[in-house]
């Protein structure tokens, strides 16, 4: 059998019993380092051109990154050229440090410094693999052999840097495949490297702990980080960095727990592009902080620009469900979600803390429009349909009509099988409820109130079908219903009736909605007019027309039957 879980073994937990990180809360952003131009680039089907790298670098600077890994210049000519271009053309802002990666091999370290010649400040990032699998199966070396590679690399990094005092150097060491390395050995190698670099004597040093392959749940990674922070030498002089990959889909969670466990710095890429399942997604982690009221120290307000540039440079499209950045992540199709969002947004006062159901952040903050929040398909309910009519057409519907109309919209969506846009919803509403047939168009009305109630005198129709109707009742609707009952010989009972004054920006000032039992049949209609009485009477006529027929023959026009 090929699909056999028994060929895998569970990751052995660290065995920590004194963990403190679960009680920690992240209250400030870590130092960020964007590795899009190196790790992200190494994972692309088509690595970036120098022009694409420049575009992405400029974006990273604009977003506020102060540390940017720009390539592996000793391993790639385009990376070397790009590094030279940034330095020679003076394209690195003074508050930004470029970082370059090199293996701990002498010829690569030499070449790396060539790429960096003349830089004002730079981070030289040297690494070698330390895990058991790499030691035993890739390098065929024991612990001492692996430690020597790191130490020799660290020495050469220090020596060449000393020859170029014009540059402000930071050294960075990564025990690559850290998550698969025994912790005591990882600490031994890190200590051996810092013994060479002496951060305690003023040399800025970053120790980067990569989950080169994500091998366990994020809590295990946090245990590993806390253990290292507690057990390495010179901890207080080091910046502890983490660099997580997403093999189990938890790269962001692992980095977050690692920060709780003591990490000062986080490496990742925008939208998480990177080897295999990707690097830690900087956008998600930074926006997670933002959504908790913590300054992410990055400006991600132009999310559309971010996705556009990343897509253009990586040639990878953004998943519509990508946290914060995806096209659909602020959209609710489900009826109950729409209803809740609509109610929360309607209650919200300017300046209030964000507290809207189903929306972890205000979409507006990252350049998204509220129009995208509620979209309608067959899963949608009355709240969503009502929200769209209200938002786009200033039409408020009473609850009974929301229920009735949303069923119609749902049916249409089921027939079409997809989304129904706002224009179609409005057209359906117009056709079903607002349409006024010529023969039933209200022409004039006169409502005379006396001690016994209201006497109505209304004119409807046009040309040969124009007729005058008279009736009496306690109110206008009852009086006109009476006139219609007399005219058509049917009984009319009003079951629901609502009228709304409309806001600015519409031709009509009033909307009336009515549901009747007329001649033993249910009917409903709505009408827009300049005043509420006209809207109400028109809605009444349009509803009755559905029962007695929309076209009136002249013969149906009876003489007035009401005493004046
Ligand atoms: O994933 C990794 O281990 C790396 C290192 C080179 C830091 O990218
Ligand atoms: Zn990596």
Coordinates of C-alpha atoms and ligand atoms in Angstrom, one line a residue:
X1 CA 0.0 0.0 0.0
X2 CA 1.5 3.4 -1.0
X3 CA -0.5 5.6 1.3
X4 CA 0.9 4.2 4.5
X5 CA 1.3 6.5 7.6
X6 CA 3.4 3.8 9.3
X7 CA 6.4 4.9 7.4
X8 CA 6.5 8.2 9.4
X9 CA 7.5 8.8 13.0
X10 CA 6.2 11.5 15.3
X11 CA 8.5 14.4 16.2
X12 CA 9.9 13.9 19.6
X13 CA 8.9 16.8 21.9
X14 CA 11.6 18.9 23.5
X15 CA 10.7 17.5 26.9
X16 CA 10.5 21.0 28.4
X17 CA 8.6 21.4 31.7
X18 CA 9.5 24.9 32.6
X19 CA 7.9 26.7 29.6
X20 CA 7.0 30.3 30.2
X21 CA 6.0 31.3 26.7
X22 CA 2.3 30.2 26.9
X23 CA 1.6 33.0 29.3
X24 CA 3.3 35.7 27.2
X25 CA 1.4 38.1 25.0
X26 CA 2.9 39.8 22.0
X27 CA 2.8 43.5 22.6
X28 CA 5.1 44.8 20.0
X29 CA 6.2 44.0 16.5
X30 CA 9.4 42.0 16.1
X31 CA 12.2 43.3 13.9
X32 CA 11.2 42.2 10.4
X33 CA 13.4 40.9 7.7
X34 CA 12.0 40.4 4.3
X35 CA 13.6 37.5 2.4
X36 CA 11.5 37.7 -0.8
X37 CA 14.5 38.5 -2.9
X38 CA 16.5 35.5 -1.7
X39 CA 14.5 32.7 -0.2
X40 CA 11.3 33.7 -2.1
X41 CA 13.3 34.1 -5.3
X42 CA 15.1 30.7 -4.9
X43 CA 11.7 29.0 -5.0
X44 CA 10.4 30.6 -8.2
X45 CA 9.9 28.6 -11.4
X46 CA 11.3 31.7 -13.1
X47 CA 13.7 33.6 -10.8
X48 CA 13.2 37.3 -10.8
X49 CA 15.0 39.5 -13.2
X50 CA 17.1 42.4 -11.9
X51 CA 14.2 44.7 -12.9
X52 CA 11.7 42.6 -11.0
X53 CA 14.0 42.5 -8.0
X54 CA 14.3 46.3 -8.1
X55 CA 10.6 46.7 -8.1
X56 CA 10.1 44.4 -5.2
X57 CA 12.9 45.9 -3.3
X58 CA 11.4 49.4 -3.7
X59 CA 8.1 48.1 -2.5
X60 CA 9.7 46.5 0.6
X61 CA 11.4 49.8 1.4
X62 CA 8.1 51.7 0.9
X63 CA 6.3 49.3 3.3
X64 CA 8.9 50.1 6.0
X65 CA 11.2 47.1 6.0
X66 CA 14.6 48.1 7.5
X67 CA 16.3 44.7 6.9
X68 CA 16.0 43.1 3.4
X69 CA 17.8 40.0 2.3
X70 CA 18.5 40.7 -1.3
X71 CA 20.0 37.5 -2.6
X72 CA 22.7 34.9 -2.5
X73 CA 25.3 36.8 -4.7
X74 CA 28.0 34.1 -4.5
X75 CA 25.6 31.5 -6.0
X76 CA 23.8 33.6 -8.6
X77 CA 25.1 36.1 -11.1
X78 CA 21.8 38.1 -11.2
X79 CA 21.8 38.3 -7.4
X80 CA 25.4 39.5 -7.6
X81 CA 24.5 42.1 -10.2
X82 CA 21.5 43.2 -8.3
X83 CA 23.6 43.7 -5.2
X84 CA 26.1 45.8 -7.1
X85 CA 23.4 47.8 -8.7
X86 CA 21.8 48.7 -5.4
X87 CA 25.2 49.8 -4.0
X88 CA 26.6 51.5 -7.1
X89 CA 23.5 53.4 -7.9
X90 CA 23.0 54.4 -4.3
X91 CA 19.5 52.8 -4.1
X92 CA 19.6 51.8 -0.5
X93 CA 18.1 54.3 2.0
X94 CA 20.3 55.1 4.9
X95 CA 18.0 53.4 7.4
X96 CA 17.8 50.2 5.5
X97 CA 20.3 47.3 5.8
X98 CA 20.7 44.9 2.9
X99 CA 21.4 41.3 3.9
X100 CA 23.0 38.6 1.7
X101 CA 23.2 34.9 2.2
X102 CA 26.2 32.7 1.9
X103 CA 27.1 29.1 2.8
X104 CA 30.0 28.8 5.2
X105 CA 32.5 28.0 2.4
X106 CA 35.6 30.2 2.0
X107 CA 35.2 30.9 -1.8
X108 CA 31.6 31.8 -1.4
X109 CA 32.3 34.1 1.6
X110 CA 35.0 35.9 -0.4
X111 CA 32.7 36.4 -3.3
X112 CA 29.9 37.6 -1.0
X113 CA 32.2 40.4 0.2
X114 CA 33.0 41.4 -3.4
X115 CA 29.3 41.8 -3.9
X116 CA 29.0 44.0 -0.9
X117 CA 32.0 46.3 -1.5
X118 CA 31.2 49.9 -0.8
X119 CA 27.9 49.2 1.0
X120 CA 27.3 51.6 3.9
X121 CA 25.9 48.9 6.1
X122 CA 25.1 45.2 5.5
X123 CA 24.2 42.0 7.1
X124 CA 26.4 39.0 6.1
X125 CA 24.3 35.9 6.7
X126 CA 26.3 32.7 6.8
X127 CA 24.8 29.2 7.3
X128 CA 25.5 25.5 7.4
X129 CA 23.2 22.6 8.0
X130 CA 23.3 21.1 11.5
X131 CA 20.5 18.5 11.6
X132 CA 21.0 14.8 12.2
X133 CA 19.7 13.9 8.7
X134 CA 22.0 16.4 7.0
X135 CA 25.0 15.4 9.2
X136 CA 24.6 11.7 8.6
X137 CA 23.2 11.5 5.1
X138 CA 24.3 14.6 3.3
X139 CA 27.6 15.6 4.7
X140 CA 28.8 12.4 6.3
X141 CA 30.2 14.4 9.2
X142 CA 30.0 14.1 13.0
X143 CA 29.0 17.0 15.3
X144 CA 32.6 18.3 15.5
X145 CA 32.9 18.4 11.7
X146 CA 29.7 20.4 11.3
X147 CA 30.7 22.7 14.2
X148 CA 34.0 23.3 12.5
X149 CA 32.3 24.4 9.2
X150 CA 30.4 27.0 11.2
X151 CA 33.4 28.2 13.2
X152 CA 35.6 28.5 10.1
X153 CA 32.9 30.3 8.2
X154 CA 32.4 32.7 11.2
X155 CA 36.2 33.4 11.3
X156 CA 36.4 34.2 7.6
X157 CA 33.3 36.5 7.9
X158 CA 35.0 38.3 10.7
X159 CA 38.4 38.6 9.0
X160 CA 37.1 39.9 5.7
X161 CA 34.8 42.4 7.4
X162 CA 37.8 43.7 9.3
X163 CA 39.4 44.6 6.0
X164 CA 36.4 46.8 5.1
X165 CA 35.8 49.1 8.1
X166 CA 34.0 51.6 5.8
X167 CA 31.0 49.3 6.0
X168 CA 28.9 48.9 9.2
X169 CA 28.7 45.1 9.4
X170 CA 26.2 42.9 11.1
X171 CA 26.9 39.2 11.2
X172 CA 24.2 36.6 11.0
X173 CA 24.5 32.9 11.5
X174 CA 21.8 30.2 10.8
X175 CA 22.1 26.6 11.9
X176 CA 20.2 25.5 8.9
X177 CA 17.6 22.7 9.5
X178 CA 17.6 23.9 13.2
X179 CA 14.2 22.2 13.8
X180 CA 15.8 18.8 13.0
X181 CA 18.9 19.5 15.1
X182 CA 19.4 18.3 18.7
X183 CA 19.0 21.4 20.9
X184 CA 22.2 20.8 22.8
X185 CA 24.1 20.6 19.6
X186 CA 22.4 23.7 18.1
X187 CA 23.4 25.6 21.2
X188 CA 27.0 24.2 21.0
X189 CA 27.3 25.5 17.4
X190 CA 25.7 28.8 18.1
X191 CA 28.0 29.3 21.1
X192 CA 31.1 28.4 19.0
X193 CA 30.1 31.0 16.4
X194 CA 29.4 33.8 18.9
X195 CA 32.7 32.9 20.6
X196 CA 34.3 34.0 17.3
X197 CA 32.2 37.0 16.7
X198 CA 32.0 38.3 20.3
X199 CA 28.7 40.2 20.3
X200 CA 29.5 41.0 23.9
X201 CA 32.4 43.1 22.6
X202 CA 30.2 45.2 20.4
X203 CA 29.8 43.3 17.2
X204 CA 26.1 43.2 16.1
X205 CA 25.2 39.6 15.7
X206 CA 21.9 37.9 14.7
X207 CA 21.3 34.2 15.4
X208 CA 18.7 33.0 13.0
X209 CA 16.9 29.8 13.9
X210 CA 15.2 28.3 10.9
X211 CA 12.3 25.9 10.7
X212 CA 13.9 25.0 7.4
X213 CA 11.3 22.2 7.3
X214 CA 8.4 22.6 9.6
X215 CA 8.4 19.3 11.4
X216 CA 6.0 19.7 14.4
X217 CA 3.2 21.7 15.9
X218 CA 4.1 25.4 16.6
X219 CA 4.3 24.8 20.4
X220 CA 7.2 22.5 19.8
X221 CA 9.0 25.2 17.9
X222 CA 8.3 27.7 20.7
X223 CA 9.8 25.2 23.2
X224 CA 12.9 25.0 21.0
X225 CA 13.2 28.7 20.8
X226 CA 12.7 29.2 24.5
X227 CA 15.2 26.5 25.3
X228 CA 17.8 28.0 23.1
X229 CA 17.2 31.5 24.5
X230 CA 17.7 30.0 28.0
X231 CA 20.8 28.0 27.2
X232 CA 23.0 29.8 24.8
X233 CA 25.8 32.0 25.9
X234 CA 25.8 35.8 25.3
X235 CA 22.0 35.8 24.8
X236 CA 21.6 39.4 26.0
X237 CA 24.0 40.6 23.2
X238 CA 22.2 38.7 20.5
X239 CA 19.3 39.3 18.3
X240 CA 17.4 36.0 18.1
X241 CA 15.7 35.6 14.8
X242 CA 13.3 33.0 13.5
X243 CA 12.7 31.9 9.9
X244 CA 9.8 29.5 9.6
X245 CA 8.6 27.5 6.6
X246 CA 5.0 26.4 6.0
X247 CA 5.2 22.7 5.5
X248 CA 2.5 21.9 7.9
X249 CA 0.6 25.2 7.2
X250 CA 1.6 26.8 10.5
X251 CA 4.5 29.1 9.6
X252 CA 2.8 32.2 10.9
X253 CA 1.7 30.5 14.1
X254 CA 5.1 29.1 14.7
X255 CA 6.7 32.5 14.3
X256 CA 4.1 34.1 16.6
X257 CA 4.7 31.5 19.3
X258 CA 8.5 31.9 18.8
X259 CA 8.2 35.6 19.5
X260 CA 6.3 34.8 22.7
X261 CA 9.1 32.4 23.5
X262 CA 11.8 35.1 23.1
X263 CA 12.6 35.7 19.5
X264 CA 13.4 39.3 18.6
X265 CA 13.2 39.2 14.9
X266 CA 11.2 37.4 12.2
X267 CA 12.2 36.6 8.6
X268 CA 9.5 35.9 6.0
X269 CA 8.1 36.9 2.6
X270 CA 5.2 39.0 1.5
X271 CA 2.2 36.6 0.9
X272 CA 4.4 33.7 2.0
X273 CA 6.2 32.8 -1.3
X274 CA 9.1 30.5 -0.6
X275 CA 10.5 27.0 -0.8
X276 CA 7.9 24.2 -1.1
X277 CA 4.8 25.4 0.8
X278 CA 6.4 28.8 1.3
X279 CA 8.0 31.0 3.9
X280 CA 6.3 32.7 6.8
X281 CA 3.9 35.2 5.4
X282 CA 4.9 38.7 6.6
X283 CA 1.6 40.3 5.5
X284 CA -0.4 37.8 7.6
X285 CA 1.7 38.1 10.7
X286 CA 2.0 41.9 10.6
X287 CA -1.8 42.2 10.0
X288 CA -2.5 39.8 12.9
X289 CA -0.6 42.3 15.1
X290 CA -2.5 45.2 13.6
X291 CA -5.8 43.5 14.2
X292 CA -4.8 43.3 17.9
X293 CA -4.2 47.0 18.2
X294 CA -0.4 46.6 17.9
X295 CA 1.6 48.8 15.6
X296 CA 3.1 46.4 13.0
X297 CA 5.7 49.0 12.1
X298 CA 4.9 48.3 8.4
X299 CA 2.4 50.2 6.3
X300 CA 0.2 47.6 4.6
X301 CA -2.6 50.0 3.8
X302 CA -2.1 49.7 0.1
X303 CA -2.9 46.0 -0.1
X304 CA -3.9 46.1 -3.8
X305 CA -0.4 47.5 -4.7
X306 CA 1.3 44.9 -2.6
X307 CA -0.5 42.0 -4.3
X308 CA 0.0 43.6 -7.7
X309 CA 3.7 44.0 -7.3
X310 CA 4.2 40.6 -5.6
X311 CA 2.2 38.9 -8.4
X312 CA 4.1 40.7 -11.1
X313 CA 7.5 39.7 -9.6
X314 CA 6.8 36.2 -8.6
X315 CA 4.3 35.4 -11.3
X316 CA 2.2 33.7 -8.6
X317 CA -1.4 34.8 -8.2
X318 CA -2.9 35.6 -4.8
X319 CA -5.3 33.1 -3.5
X320 CA -8.8 34.7 -3.2
X321 CA -8.9 33.4 0.4
X322 CA -5.4 34.6 1.3
X323 CA -5.6 36.2 4.8
X324 CA -6.2 39.9 4.6
X325 CA -5.1 40.2 0.9
X326 CA -7.4 37.8 -0.9
X327 CA -10.2 39.1 -3.1
X328 CA -12.9 37.2 -1.1
X329 CA -11.7 37.6 2.5
X330 CA -14.0 40.4 3.4
X331 CA -17.0 39.0 1.5
X332 CA -19.9 37.3 3.1
X333 CA -22.3 35.2 0.9
X334 CA -23.9 33.4 3.8
X335 CA -27.2 34.9 4.9
X336 CA -26.6 34.9 8.6
X337 CA -23.1 36.5 8.2
X338 CA -24.6 39.2 6.0
X339 CA -27.3 39.9 8.5
X340 CA -24.8 40.3 11.3
X341 CA -22.4 42.4 9.4
X342 CA -25.2 44.7 8.2
X343 CA -26.5 45.2 11.7
X344 CA -23.0 45.9 13.2
X345 CA -22.1 48.3 10.4
X346 CA -25.4 50.2 10.8
X347 CA -24.9 50.6 14.6
X348 CA -21.3 51.6 14.3
X349 CA -20.4 55.2 15.2
X350 CA -17.4 57.0 13.7
X351 CA -14.3 56.7 15.9
X352 CA -15.6 53.7 17.8
X353 CA -13.3 50.6 18.4
X354 CA -13.8 48.1 15.7
X355 CA -16.3 45.5 16.8
X356 CA -18.0 44.0 13.7
X357 CA -19.1 40.4 13.5
X358 CA -17.3 38.3 10.9
X359 CA -14.8 41.1 10.0
X360 CA -11.6 40.8 12.0
X361 CA -10.5 44.2 10.6
X362 CA -12.0 47.2 8.9
X363 CA -11.6 46.4 5.2
X364 CA -11.3 50.1 4.6
X365 CA -7.9 50.2 6.4
X366 CA -6.3 48.3 3.7
X367 CA -8.0 49.9 0.8
X368 CA -11.0 47.6 0.4
X369 CA -14.5 48.9 -0.1
X370 CA -17.6 48.1 1.9
X371 CA -19.3 47.2 -1.4
X372 CA -17.3 44.0 -1.5
X373 CA -18.4 42.9 2.0
X374 CA -21.9 41.6 1.1
X375 CA -22.2 39.7 -2.2
X376 CA -25.3 37.7 -3.1
X377 CA -25.6 34.1 -4.3
X378 CA -28.0 31.3 -3.5
X379 CA -26.6 31.0 0.1
X380 CA -27.5 34.6 0.9
X381 CA -30.5 35.6 3.0
X382 CA -32.8 38.5 3.5
X383 CA -30.2 40.6 5.3
X384 CA -27.8 40.6 2.4
X385 CA -30.3 41.4 -0.2
X386 CA -31.7 44.2 2.0
X387 CA -28.2 45.5 2.6
X388 CA -27.4 45.7 -1.1
X389 CA -30.6 47.6 -1.9
X390 CA -30.0 49.9 1.0
X391 CA -26.4 50.5 0.2
X392 CA -26.6 50.9 -3.5
X393 CA -30.1 52.2 -4.1
X394 CA -31.1 53.8 -0.8
X395 CA -34.1 51.4 -0.6
X396 CA -35.0 50.1 2.8
X397 CA -37.3 47.1 2.9
X398 CA -39.6 46.1 5.8
X399 CA -38.7 42.7 7.3
X400 CA -41.8 40.9 5.7
X401 CA -40.7 42.2 2.2
X402 CA -37.0 41.3 2.9
X403 CA -38.2 37.7 3.5
X404 CA -40.4 37.6 0.4
X405 CA -38.0 39.3 -2.0
X406 CA -34.9 37.4 -0.8
X407 CA -36.7 34.1 -1.7
X408 CA -37.1 35.4 -5.2
X409 CA -33.5 36.4 -5.4
X410 CA -32.4 33.0 -4.1
X411 CA -34.5 31.3 -6.8
X412 CA -32.8 33.4 -9.5
X413 CA -29.4 32.6 -8.0
X414 CA -30.2 28.9 -8.0
X415 CA -31.3 29.1 -11.6
X416 CA -28.2 31.0 -12.6
X417 CA -25.9 29.0 -10.3
X418 CA -23.7 31.9 -9.4
X419 CA -23.5 35.4 -7.9
X420 CA -26.2 38.0 -8.4
X421 CA -24.9 41.5 -8.7
X422 CA -26.4 44.6 -7.3
X423 CA -27.8 45.8 -10.6
X424 CA -29.7 42.5 -11.1
X425 CA -31.1 42.6 -7.6
X426 CA -32.4 46.1 -8.3
X427 CA -33.9 45.1 -11.6
X428 CA -35.6 42.1 -10.0
X429 CA -37.1 44.3 -7.3
X430 CA -38.2 46.9 -9.9
X431 CA -39.9 44.3 -12.1
X432 CA -41.6 42.5 -9.3
X433 CA -42.6 45.3 -7.0
X434 CA -42.2 48.7 -8.4
X435 CA -43.5 48.3 -11.9
X436 CA -46.5 50.6 -12.5
X437 CA -48.9 49.5 -15.3
X438 CA -50.3 52.5 -17.3
X439 CA -53.9 51.5 -16.4
X440 CA -53.1 51.5 -12.7
X441 CA -51.0 54.6 -12.6
X442 CA -52.2 57.1 -9.9
X443 CA -53.1 60.3 -11.6
X444 CA -54.6 62.4 -8.9
X445 CA -56.1 62.1 -5.4
X446 CA -58.2 64.0 -3.1
X447 CA -58.6 62.9 0.5
X448 CA -61.2 64.7 2.5
X449 CA -61.2 64.1 6.2
X450 CA -64.5 64.7 8.1
X451 CA -65.9 63.6 11.5
X452 CA -66.6 60.1 10.1
X453 CA -63.2 59.4 8.6
X454 CA -61.8 59.9 5.1
X455 CA -63.5 60.3 1.8
X456 CA -61.2 59.4 -1.0
X457 CA -61.5 60.5 -4.6
X458 CA -58.7 59.1 -6.8
X459 CA -58.0 59.0 -10.5
X460 CA -56.1 56.1 -12.0
X461 CA -55.2 54.9 -15.5
X462 CA -54.8 56.7 -18.7
X463 CA -56.8 57.4 -21.9
X464 CA -59.8 55.2 -22.2
X465 CA -59.1 53.4 -19.0
X466 CA -58.8 56.4 -16.9
X467 CA -61.3 56.3 -14.1
X468 CA -62.3 58.0 -11.0
X469 CA -62.8 56.0 -7.8
X470 CA -64.5 57.0 -4.7
X471 CA -64.6 55.4 -1.3
X472 CA -64.8 55.9 2.5
X473 CA -62.8 54.6 5.4
X474 CA -61.2 55.5 8.6
X475 CA -57.9 56.3 6.9
X476 CA -56.6 56.9 3.4
X477 CA -55.7 53.2 2.7
X478 CA -59.1 52.0 4.0
X479 CA -61.0 54.6 1.9
X480 CA -59.2 53.7 -1.3
X481 CA -59.5 50.0 -0.6
X482 CA -63.2 50.6 -0.2
X483 CA -63.3 52.3 -3.6
X484 CA -61.5 49.3 -5.2
X485 CA -63.8 46.8 -3.4
X486 CA -66.8 48.6 -4.9
X487 CA -65.2 48.9 -8.3
X488 CA -64.1 45.2 -8.6
X489 CA -66.4 43.4 -6.3
X490 CA -63.6 42.0 -4.2
X491 CA -62.7 42.2 -0.5
X492 CA -59.4 43.8 0.4
X493 CA -57.6 43.3 3.7
X494 CA -54.3 45.0 4.4
X495 CA -51.9 42.6 6.0
X496 CA -48.7 44.7 6.1
X497 CA -48.0 48.2 5.2
X498 CA -44.8 50.3 5.6
X499 CA -43.6 53.6 4.3
X500 CA -40.2 55.2 4.4
X501 CA -38.9 58.6 3.7
X502 CA -35.9 58.3 1.3
X503 CA -32.6 60.0 1.8
X504 CA -30.9 62.4 -0.5
X505 CA -29.7 61.4 -3.9
X506 CA -33.0 59.8 -5.1
X507 CA -35.7 61.3 -7.3
X508 CA -38.4 60.0 -5.1
X509 CA -38.9 61.1 -1.6
X510 CA -40.9 58.2 -0.3
X511 CA -41.2 54.4 -0.6
X512 CA -44.3 52.5 0.4
X513 CA -44.6 48.7 0.6
X514 CA -47.9 46.9 1.0
X515 CA -49.1 43.3 1.3
X516 CA -52.8 42.5 0.9
X517 CA -55.3 39.8 0.9
X518 CA -57.4 40.8 -2.1
X519 CA -60.1 38.7 -3.6
X520 CA -58.8 35.7 -1.5
X521 CA -55.3 36.1 -2.9
X522 CA -52.1 37.3 -1.4
X523 CA -50.5 40.2 -3.3
X524 CA -47.7 42.7 -2.5
X525 CA -46.2 45.7 -4.2
X526 CA -44.1 48.7 -3.5
X527 CA -44.1 52.2 -5.0
X528 CA -41.8 55.2 -5.1
X529 CA -43.3 58.6 -5.2
X530 CA -42.7 62.2 -4.3
X531 CA -44.8 62.0 -1.1
X532 CA -45.8 59.1 1.2
X533 CA -49.5 59.2 0.3
X534 CA -48.9 58.9 -3.4
X535 CA -46.4 56.1 -2.8
X536 CA -48.9 54.3 -0.6
X537 CA -51.9 54.6 -2.9
X538 CA -49.7 53.6 -5.9
X539 CA -48.5 50.5 -4.0
X540 CA -52.1 49.6 -3.2
X541 CA -53.1 49.9 -6.9
X542 CA -50.2 47.9 -8.1
X543 CA -50.9 45.1 -5.6
X544 CA -54.6 45.0 -6.5
X545 CA -53.7 44.9 -10.2
X546 CA -51.9 41.6 -9.6
X547 CA -55.3 40.1 -8.6
X548 CA -57.7 41.8 -11.0
X549 CA -55.4 42.1 -14.0
X550 CA -52.9 44.7 -15.1
X551 CA -54.8 45.8 -18.1
X552 CA -58.2 47.5 -17.7
X553 CA -60.9 47.2 -20.4
X554 CA -63.0 50.3 -20.8
X555 CA -66.1 48.3 -19.9
X556 CA -64.7 47.5 -16.5
X557 CA -64.8 51.1 -15.6
X558 CA -68.0 51.4 -13.6
X559 CA -69.7 54.6 -12.7
X560 CA -69.0 56.1 -9.3
X561 CA -70.9 54.2 -6.7
X562 CA -70.1 56.2 -3.6
X563 CA -72.2 58.9 -2.2
X564 CA -70.3 62.1 -2.2
Ligands
LIG1 O1 15.1 27.8 5.4 C1 16.2 28.0 5.7 O2 16.8 27.3 6.5 C2 17.0 29.1 5.1 C3 18.3 29.4 5.6 C4 19.3 29.6 4.6 C5 18.2 30.5 6.6 O3 16.5 29.7 4.2
LIG2 ZN1 14.3 29.4 4.2

